[in-house]
XYZ file of C-alpha atoms in Angstrom:
541
model
C 12.285 17.889 -25.427
C 14.402 16.872 -22.597
C 17.447 18.932 -22.577
C 20.416 16.829 -21.325
C 22.850 17.740 -18.435
C 25.313 18.960 -21.578
C 23.325 20.691 -23.547
C 22.601 24.891 -23.517
C 19.535 26.819 -24.443
C 20.695 30.249 -25.593
C 18.485 32.269 -23.045
C 19.632 36.363 -23.613
C 19.234 38.298 -27.116
C 20.105 41.864 -27.646
C 17.385 43.666 -29.933
C 16.885 46.600 -31.498
C 13.659 47.747 -30.094
C 9.830 46.290 -28.277
C 6.972 47.993 -28.254
C 3.045 47.287 -27.404
C 0.891 46.851 -30.182
C -2.425 49.265 -29.284
C -5.222 47.319 -29.358
C -8.835 49.384 -30.467
C -10.439 47.305 -28.310
C -8.138 47.943 -24.827
C -8.553 50.579 -22.670
C -5.017 50.189 -21.709
C -3.714 53.829 -20.438
C -0.638 55.415 -21.794
C 1.072 54.354 -18.541
C 0.372 50.613 -19.007
C 1.901 50.988 -22.675
C 5.102 49.921 -23.105
C 8.208 51.411 -25.906
C 11.675 50.307 -25.147
C 14.585 51.412 -27.458
C 17.928 50.154 -27.819
C 19.739 48.629 -26.194
C 16.776 46.229 -25.058
C 17.519 42.868 -23.691
C 15.488 39.995 -24.181
C 16.059 37.199 -21.265
C 14.595 33.613 -21.198
C 14.616 32.075 -17.923
C 13.073 29.300 -15.121
C 14.880 30.867 -12.176
C 11.315 30.375 -10.253
C 10.159 27.611 -12.037
C 8.326 29.242 -14.694
C 9.609 29.744 -18.058
C 9.716 33.355 -18.695
C 10.348 36.234 -21.170
C 11.596 39.595 -19.996
C 12.204 42.318 -22.023
C 13.888 45.714 -20.545
C 17.165 47.686 -20.465
C 19.094 44.830 -18.810
C 18.263 41.540 -17.789
C 17.941 42.222 -14.254
C 15.747 45.986 -14.758
C 13.160 46.080 -12.298
C 11.117 47.473 -14.725
C 10.937 44.620 -17.480
C 7.873 43.392 -18.947
C 7.415 39.846 -18.446
C 5.830 37.163 -20.472
C 4.877 33.558 -19.731
C 5.832 31.404 -22.399
C 3.621 28.860 -21.587
C 1.207 30.630 -23.224
C 2.511 33.324 -25.342
C 2.935 32.401 -29.388
C 5.707 34.513 -31.409
C 4.877 35.324 -35.447
C 7.434 37.135 -37.786
C 5.921 39.889 -39.390
C 9.363 40.242 -41.615
C 13.074 39.504 -42.186
C 13.825 41.437 -38.734
C 10.383 42.050 -37.225
C 8.489 39.902 -35.208
C 5.189 39.756 -32.933
C 4.620 38.082 -29.336
C 1.280 37.495 -27.995
C 0.664 36.848 -24.650
C -1.992 36.193 -23.148
C -3.905 37.555 -19.746
C -0.538 37.002 -17.522
C -0.583 34.847 -14.504
C 2.497 35.910 -13.269
C 1.913 39.845 -13.152
C -2.087 39.134 -12.610
C -2.989 41.815 -15.088
C -6.110 41.883 -16.791
C -7.067 38.720 -18.741
C -7.065 40.658 -22.515
C -3.935 39.161 -24.280
C -1.389 41.516 -25.021
C 0.744 41.930 -28.311
C 4.842 43.389 -28.863
C 5.772 43.834 -31.719
C 10.193 43.140 -31.715
C 12.882 44.382 -34.102
C 16.200 42.843 -34.674
C 19.334 44.025 -36.012
C 19.943 41.514 -38.400
C 18.043 37.907 -40.001
C 20.270 35.858 -38.133
C 19.698 37.628 -34.759
C 16.024 36.942 -35.365
C 16.302 33.388 -36.887
C 17.842 32.680 -33.590
C 15.402 34.228 -31.222
C 12.701 32.177 -32.805
C 14.336 28.989 -32.265
C 15.356 29.759 -28.943
C 11.734 30.572 -28.622
C 10.461 27.458 -29.608
C 12.902 25.203 -27.558
C 12.099 26.847 -24.303
C 8.553 26.667 -25.211
C 8.712 22.770 -25.789
C 10.608 22.780 -22.816
C 7.156 23.990 -20.912
C 4.873 21.969 -22.988
C 6.583 18.849 -21.801
C 6.893 19.236 -18.429
C 10.033 20.077 -17.347
C 9.951 23.661 -16.569
C 6.411 23.806 -15.232
C 5.640 26.160 -12.506
C 5.913 25.141 -8.390
C 2.937 22.887 -8.355
C 1.885 22.728 -11.864
C 1.443 19.502 -13.478
C 1.656 18.254 -17.282
C -1.021 18.049 -19.623
C 0.338 14.861 -21.192
C 0.211 11.901 -19.617
C 2.996 11.473 -17.238
C 5.209 7.672 -16.245
C 3.667 7.748 -13.588
C -0.187 8.021 -14.991
C 1.325 5.506 -17.394
C 1.584 2.545 -14.810
C -0.378 3.238 -11.606
C -3.986 2.707 -11.676
C -5.953 6.289 -10.897
C -7.662 4.671 -8.114
C -4.300 3.418 -6.122
C -3.114 6.748 -6.841
C -6.199 8.620 -5.336
C -5.624 6.379 -2.136
C -1.600 6.541 -1.913
C -1.676 10.379 -2.004
C -4.948 10.586 0.246
C -3.015 8.774 2.452
C 0.505 10.485 2.658
C -1.484 13.648 2.442
C -2.669 13.402 6.261
C -0.763 14.683 9.125
C -1.763 11.433 11.720
C 0.290 9.451 8.656
C 3.132 11.502 8.850
C 3.575 11.864 12.377
C 3.681 7.821 12.427
C 6.955 8.112 10.094
C 8.446 10.940 12.032
C 7.995 8.919 15.167
C 9.555 6.115 13.940
C 13.083 7.482 15.864
C 15.016 4.828 14.685
C 14.149 6.001 10.744
C 14.047 9.902 11.259
C 17.335 9.740 13.664
C 19.200 8.003 10.860
C 18.409 10.099 8.545
C 19.113 13.057 10.906
C 22.422 11.367 11.793
C 23.095 10.889 7.756
C 22.507 14.124 7.011
C 24.710 15.981 9.399
C 27.582 14.063 9.810
C 28.175 14.131 5.928
C 28.058 18.583 6.327
C 30.646 18.097 3.466
C 28.011 16.910 0.809
C 25.110 19.638 1.957
C 27.363 22.907 2.536
C 26.765 25.068 -0.332
C 24.459 22.201 -2.340
C 21.605 22.460 -4.129
C 19.270 19.661 -2.816
C 16.228 17.940 -4.316
C 13.804 16.107 -1.849
C 11.817 13.479 -3.661
C 8.334 12.871 -1.819
C 9.386 15.812 0.639
C 6.227 15.095 2.841
C 6.384 16.781 5.890
C 9.404 18.542 4.742
C 11.740 16.665 7.364
C 14.620 16.011 5.296
C 14.579 19.242 3.553
C 15.054 20.801 6.812
C 17.759 19.220 7.857
C 19.462 19.757 4.363
C 18.906 23.319 5.002
C 20.868 22.616 8.743
C 23.624 21.023 7.253
C 24.556 24.081 4.811
C 22.623 23.832 1.820
C 22.534 26.132 -0.772
C 18.877 25.701 -1.769
C 16.326 22.488 -1.067
C 13.493 22.311 -3.438
C 10.965 19.858 -2.182
C 8.925 17.847 -4.170
C 5.453 16.444 -2.852
C 2.487 15.494 -4.564
C -0.050 15.049 -1.776
C -2.091 17.797 -0.205
C 0.804 17.349 2.390
C 3.118 19.885 0.284
C 0.438 22.700 1.717
C 2.029 21.511 5.567
C 5.405 20.957 4.668
C 5.286 24.854 3.258
C 3.418 26.047 6.819
C 6.403 24.160 8.432
C 9.021 25.393 6.526
C 7.398 28.906 6.752
C 7.398 28.543 10.914
C 11.496 27.921 10.898
C 12.139 31.125 8.730
C 15.928 30.717 9.479
C 16.037 27.497 7.290
C 12.855 28.258 5.324
C 14.378 31.020 3.247
C 16.332 28.046 1.436
C 13.666 25.505 0.870
C 10.910 25.709 -2.358
C 8.171 23.418 -2.057
C 7.092 22.468 -5.260
C 3.986 20.718 -5.452
C 3.488 18.047 -7.922
C 4.551 14.429 -9.236
C 8.817 14.126 -9.758
C 8.045 12.920 -13.165
C 6.085 16.104 -14.238
C 7.354 18.741 -12.668
C 10.539 20.534 -13.444
C 13.709 22.176 -11.221
C 15.143 25.525 -12.518
C 18.628 23.909 -11.534
C 20.413 20.218 -11.753
C 20.902 19.311 -7.667
C 24.028 18.312 -6.255
C 22.600 15.719 -4.073
C 19.207 14.074 -3.561
C 18.064 12.793 -0.378
C 14.725 11.013 -0.248
C 12.499 7.769 1.651
C 11.421 5.928 -0.947
C 11.330 2.632 0.955
C 8.313 0.444 1.601
C 7.183 -3.025 3.287
C 10.326 -5.258 1.600
C 11.903 -2.204 0.203
C 10.250 -2.007 -2.977
C 6.282 -1.521 -1.990
C 4.531 1.144 -3.073
C 6.937 1.262 -6.275
C 8.103 4.459 -5.017
C 11.936 3.429 -5.859
C 10.797 3.826 -9.380
C 10.142 7.389 -8.943
C 13.329 8.035 -7.204
C 15.136 6.546 -10.200
C 13.521 8.872 -12.639
C 13.902 11.896 -10.326
C 17.788 11.046 -10.393
C 17.683 10.712 -14.197
C 16.159 14.379 -14.525
C 17.348 16.329 -11.871
C 20.610 14.973 -10.846
C 24.189 16.021 -12.300
C 26.367 13.292 -13.125
C 28.122 11.750 -10.305
C 25.547 13.296 -7.686
C 24.955 11.805 -4.473
C 21.957 9.957 -3.683
C 20.548 9.611 0.206
C 19.879 6.572 0.250
C 22.601 5.142 -2.222
C 22.095 1.567 -1.923
C 19.512 -0.894 -0.591
C 19.471 -4.574 0.275
C 16.654 -6.992 0.394
C 17.819 -9.613 3.135
C 15.920 -13.033 3.021
C 16.331 -16.529 5.388
C 14.067 -19.014 6.152
C 12.419 -19.336 9.545
C 10.469 -21.850 11.395
C 7.491 -20.679 13.551
C 5.143 -23.125 14.428
C 2.771 -20.731 16.546
C 2.448 -18.410 13.199
C 1.950 -21.285 11.527
C -1.103 -22.571 13.661
C -2.375 -19.223 14.071
C -2.687 -18.613 10.327
C -4.228 -22.470 9.775
C -6.579 -22.036 12.488
C -8.247 -19.014 11.089
C -9.741 -21.052 8.068
C -11.561 -23.391 10.974
C -14.778 -20.981 11.076
C -15.088 -22.635 7.407
C -15.209 -26.011 8.618
C -18.531 -25.593 10.122
C -21.377 -27.770 8.755
C -24.350 -25.903 10.621
C -23.785 -22.469 10.255
C -27.025 -21.528 11.227
C -28.519 -24.057 8.473
C -25.670 -24.080 6.101
C -22.957 -26.214 5.597
C -19.623 -23.925 4.892
C -17.127 -26.619 4.298
C -16.892 -26.062 0.738
C -15.046 -23.157 1.201
C -12.484 -24.171 3.642
C -9.709 -24.513 0.535
C -10.208 -21.528 -0.888
C -10.271 -19.756 2.960
C -7.012 -21.620 3.604
C -4.825 -20.970 0.753
C -6.827 -16.967 1.048
C -5.058 -17.008 4.326
C -1.752 -18.354 3.252
C -1.711 -15.822 0.442
C -1.303 -12.634 2.346
C 2.481 -11.985 3.596
C 2.871 -11.413 7.467
C 3.943 -8.032 8.734
C 5.727 -7.549 12.405
C 8.797 -8.293 14.223
C 9.947 -11.299 14.800
C 12.342 -13.408 17.066
C 15.814 -13.754 15.070
C 16.150 -17.044 16.456
C 13.728 -18.470 14.599
C 15.629 -17.810 11.377
C 17.260 -21.740 10.128
C 19.864 -20.444 8.206
C 21.998 -17.670 7.365
C 20.525 -14.784 5.229
C 21.278 -13.849 1.999
C 20.545 -10.322 0.210
C 19.890 -8.892 -3.203
C 21.423 -5.462 -3.575
C 19.781 -2.490 -5.570
C 21.806 0.505 -6.593
C 19.961 3.128 -6.736
C 23.082 5.162 -8.357
C 22.859 2.430 -11.313
C 19.412 0.490 -11.299
C 17.272 1.642 -14.636
C 13.278 1.982 -13.873
C 12.534 -0.955 -15.837
C 14.551 -3.153 -13.983
C 12.418 -2.575 -11.133
C 9.243 -3.440 -12.942
C 10.316 -7.335 -12.019
C 12.975 -8.720 -9.670
C 14.227 -12.665 -10.017
C 16.623 -13.550 -6.790
C 17.690 -17.238 -7.015
C 17.747 -18.253 -3.594
C 19.986 -20.613 -1.971
C 20.768 -21.541 1.977
C 22.321 -24.383 4.273
C 20.205 -24.974 7.020
C 21.621 -24.541 10.413
C 19.558 -27.558 12.369
C 17.167 -29.755 11.694
C 13.233 -28.227 11.595
C 10.275 -27.530 9.801
C 10.533 -24.678 7.745
C 7.234 -22.397 7.502
C 8.530 -19.869 4.655
C 10.958 -17.250 3.976
C 11.703 -14.070 6.294
C 12.640 -10.485 4.263
C 13.714 -7.481 5.579
C 16.188 -4.715 4.456
C 18.515 -2.290 4.990
C 19.469 0.816 2.953
C 23.032 2.975 2.849
C 23.616 6.341 2.885
C 27.286 6.866 1.540
C 28.140 9.987 2.527
C 31.679 11.543 1.747
C 32.616 11.985 6.087
C 30.262 8.786 7.196
C 28.650 5.937 5.993
C 25.065 4.804 7.585
C 23.077 2.034 7.611
C 19.326 2.123 8.149
C 18.456 -1.293 8.712
C 15.097 -3.179 9.740
C 16.917 -6.470 10.357
C 14.848 -8.848 13.161
C 16.673 -8.071 16.629
C 17.560 -4.572 15.453
C 15.357 -1.665 17.327
C 12.224 -1.954 15.654
C 10.860 0.381 12.771
C 7.801 0.797 11.214
C 8.148 -0.915 8.292
C 8.784 -4.256 10.610
C 9.984 -7.493 8.785
C 7.706 -9.349 6.421
C 7.015 -12.897 6.122
C 5.811 -15.074 3.255
C 4.241 -18.365 4.991
C 3.876 -21.979 3.176
C 0.888 -23.908 3.345
C 2.991 -26.736 3.183
C 6.019 -26.598 5.124
C 9.198 -28.245 4.493
C 11.279 -30.669 6.273
C 15.013 -29.784 6.800
C 18.028 -31.372 8.300
C 21.228 -29.109 9.556
C 23.242 -29.272 6.280
C 20.779 -29.997 4.026
C 20.217 -27.082 1.265
C 17.172 -25.389 0.651
C 17.191 -23.940 -2.786
C 14.508 -21.867 -4.930
C 13.199 -18.570 -5.982
C 11.763 -15.338 -4.891
C 10.220 -13.759 -7.781
C 8.351 -10.251 -7.804
C 6.325 -8.354 -10.172
C 5.262 -5.073 -10.275
C 1.219 -4.168 -10.826
C -0.711 -1.334 -11.261
C -1.877 -1.355 -7.738
C 1.667 0.407 -6.837
C 3.532 -3.182 -5.421
C 4.374 -6.803 -6.383
C 2.916 -10.077 -6.514
C 5.344 -12.411 -4.906
C 5.606 -15.820 -6.217
C 7.955 -17.669 -3.921
C 9.063 -21.344 -3.940
C 11.435 -23.212 -1.843
C 12.856 -27.132 -2.246
C 15.309 -29.159 -0.626
C 17.464 -31.664 -1.853
C 18.335 -35.448 -0.538
C 20.354 -35.610 2.404
C 23.142 -37.788 2.741
C 25.213 -40.465 1.023
C 24.034 -40.163 -3.007
C 22.312 -36.866 -2.594
C 24.123 -35.379 -5.653
C 22.083 -38.009 -7.604
C 19.266 -37.986 -5.481
C 17.778 -34.221 -7.092
C 15.179 -32.864 -5.027
C 13.638 -33.810 -2.369
C 10.319 -31.730 -1.855
C 9.700 -28.304 -2.887
C 6.702 -25.789 -1.618
C 5.061 -22.754 -3.357
C 2.752 -19.980 -2.469
C 1.634 -16.391 -4.377
C 1.258 -13.536 -2.459
C -0.107 -9.676 -3.133
C 2.384 -7.472 -1.235
C -0.282 -4.874 -1.373
C -2.171 -6.578 1.357
C -0.501 -7.853 4.089
C -1.635 -9.541 7.390
C -0.332 -7.075 9.989
C 0.298 -8.933 12.875
C 1.185 -6.771 15.847
C 0.128 -9.120 18.859
C 1.967 -9.359 21.649
C 5.335 -11.136 21.132
C 5.500 -14.691 21.591
C 7.275 -16.288 24.753
C 9.749 -18.291 22.240
C 12.177 -20.682 24.028
C 15.804 -20.817 22.623
C 15.464 -24.232 20.715
C 12.104 -25.342 19.295
C 10.510 -28.650 19.056
C 10.708 -29.074 15.758
C 7.864 -32.305 15.622
C 4.923 -31.593 13.233
C 1.670 -30.666 15.212
C -2.109 -30.899 14.229
C -3.889 -27.762 14.277
C -5.442 -26.410 17.179
C -8.880 -27.125 17.389
C -11.323 -24.601 19.630
C -12.576 -27.717 21.811
C -9.138 -28.538 22.737
C -8.386 -25.356 24.897
C -10.282 -25.655 27.865
C -9.690 -22.369 30.372
C -11.833 -22.605 33.518
C -13.413 -19.390 35.069
C -11.480 -20.200 38.172
C -8.093 -20.304 36.663
C -8.451 -16.808 35.119
C -8.110 -15.428 39.145
C -4.964 -17.387 39.491
C -2.478 -15.516 37.895
C 0.086 -17.715 38.766
C -1.936 -20.487 37.361
C -2.698 -18.814 34.076
C 0.895 -18.171 33.463
C 1.906 -21.899 34.067
C -0.610 -22.729 31.272
C 0.926 -20.311 29.268
C 4.071 -22.053 29.290
C 2.869 -25.490 28.814
C 0.587 -24.213 26.112
C 3.707 -22.714 24.232
C 5.850 -26.090 24.603
C 3.103 -28.205 23.093
C 3.212 -25.539 19.998
C 6.880 -25.287 19.503
């Protein structure tokens, strides 16, 4: 039973008395026997992330007896008498023998109300909404239903390593923007309960604590949670207000609702790794109504591009399969599949914004409103007007996110031409380029379907309409499409190409290895080598 924000569970009862049930097989000493007379307070709580039942003279008594609801059972012995059986307590670290308590109530109504509350709190525990820090539900979560185990294992293994956390921390555009967004909006954090979703190293939790958060719950499912604890313990002035909870956001519970959530759920093209869905689930489970989310919205930007260098580079990879005598074997039967295989990889790199041939458009995802199922399939109609006459080689994509603070609104962008981030930009390359004239309309669709490997299959279609007189009746002039797997990108981390201001837009044949002649003497002459490089670039434009 998931309790809504407005629903309250009764948590405190006044009992007539509570006493131990003496077991003949137990070696309990008299000192360990509990006998509490009126008034006795029984209090349910989840202050530490574990649902507990405490018996004592008052709800805050230091000598109160604690029972873990998760393993306890309650039986009715009479109208005003019940017995509570608790297994070996994980909390008090006592012997593993079961322990029983006789409970007497003042009237039947009090007894009935106590039993109802006990079952409600126990149901909370069983369904995973009041689990101890780091514990997971025994039932299958939403995450397990939609993600294949092998992908999840690799994902959490990757983010459980310090070297990958360092890679993100050293992205100073990313980390610096998060720091500025938090510190410049202290009013949103000071005295507030904060949840850090997918906390990683815990750096965002520490930022929130620096901004004056009352308490931060850092939820991290990978082994990085242990490193986060160590880092936070090493900063005691901040760490005393941070609790690290090891587990998936779909499964763990917080003792209180949060006023603000902070997370870094963005992947390549914003949606890769499907952590946005976990961000939305955490919003639904942990955030108070109208609570803040950092980041607040995300935008996917798209524009057609022209890049002869990239097209030739990808196409030439398949030249290997044109060999007719590879150790006596003809490889050409596989050339077609290899050619299309290379174009099925999205290209991740930083490119020159001058390669864009039309103003960009964008698709907005409002993290405060979007539903989880809205992210399973994303369809974006495309419409551009070409600024120049050129060959269109595909669609370039990048994203930005907004931190909508009460004091300062700050954007984190991965746009081409902006300071480079570890996300870079992404390009889907067509194996059949399109020809456009300046002013010609380019239409199409970017259709993304989520799959169980924590990514998306992307279907891109671009078309151009007839241009000039009679264009309205002419319909489509040419169309090209591709299918790429966002999970399998081509990370193109080579040196930037010497792109000129204006590229020659004429079609070119693929470069053949025998067409490139480099003399050994030329390599010793730097000036001549540079001239040849510029000359080659001119032919490839």
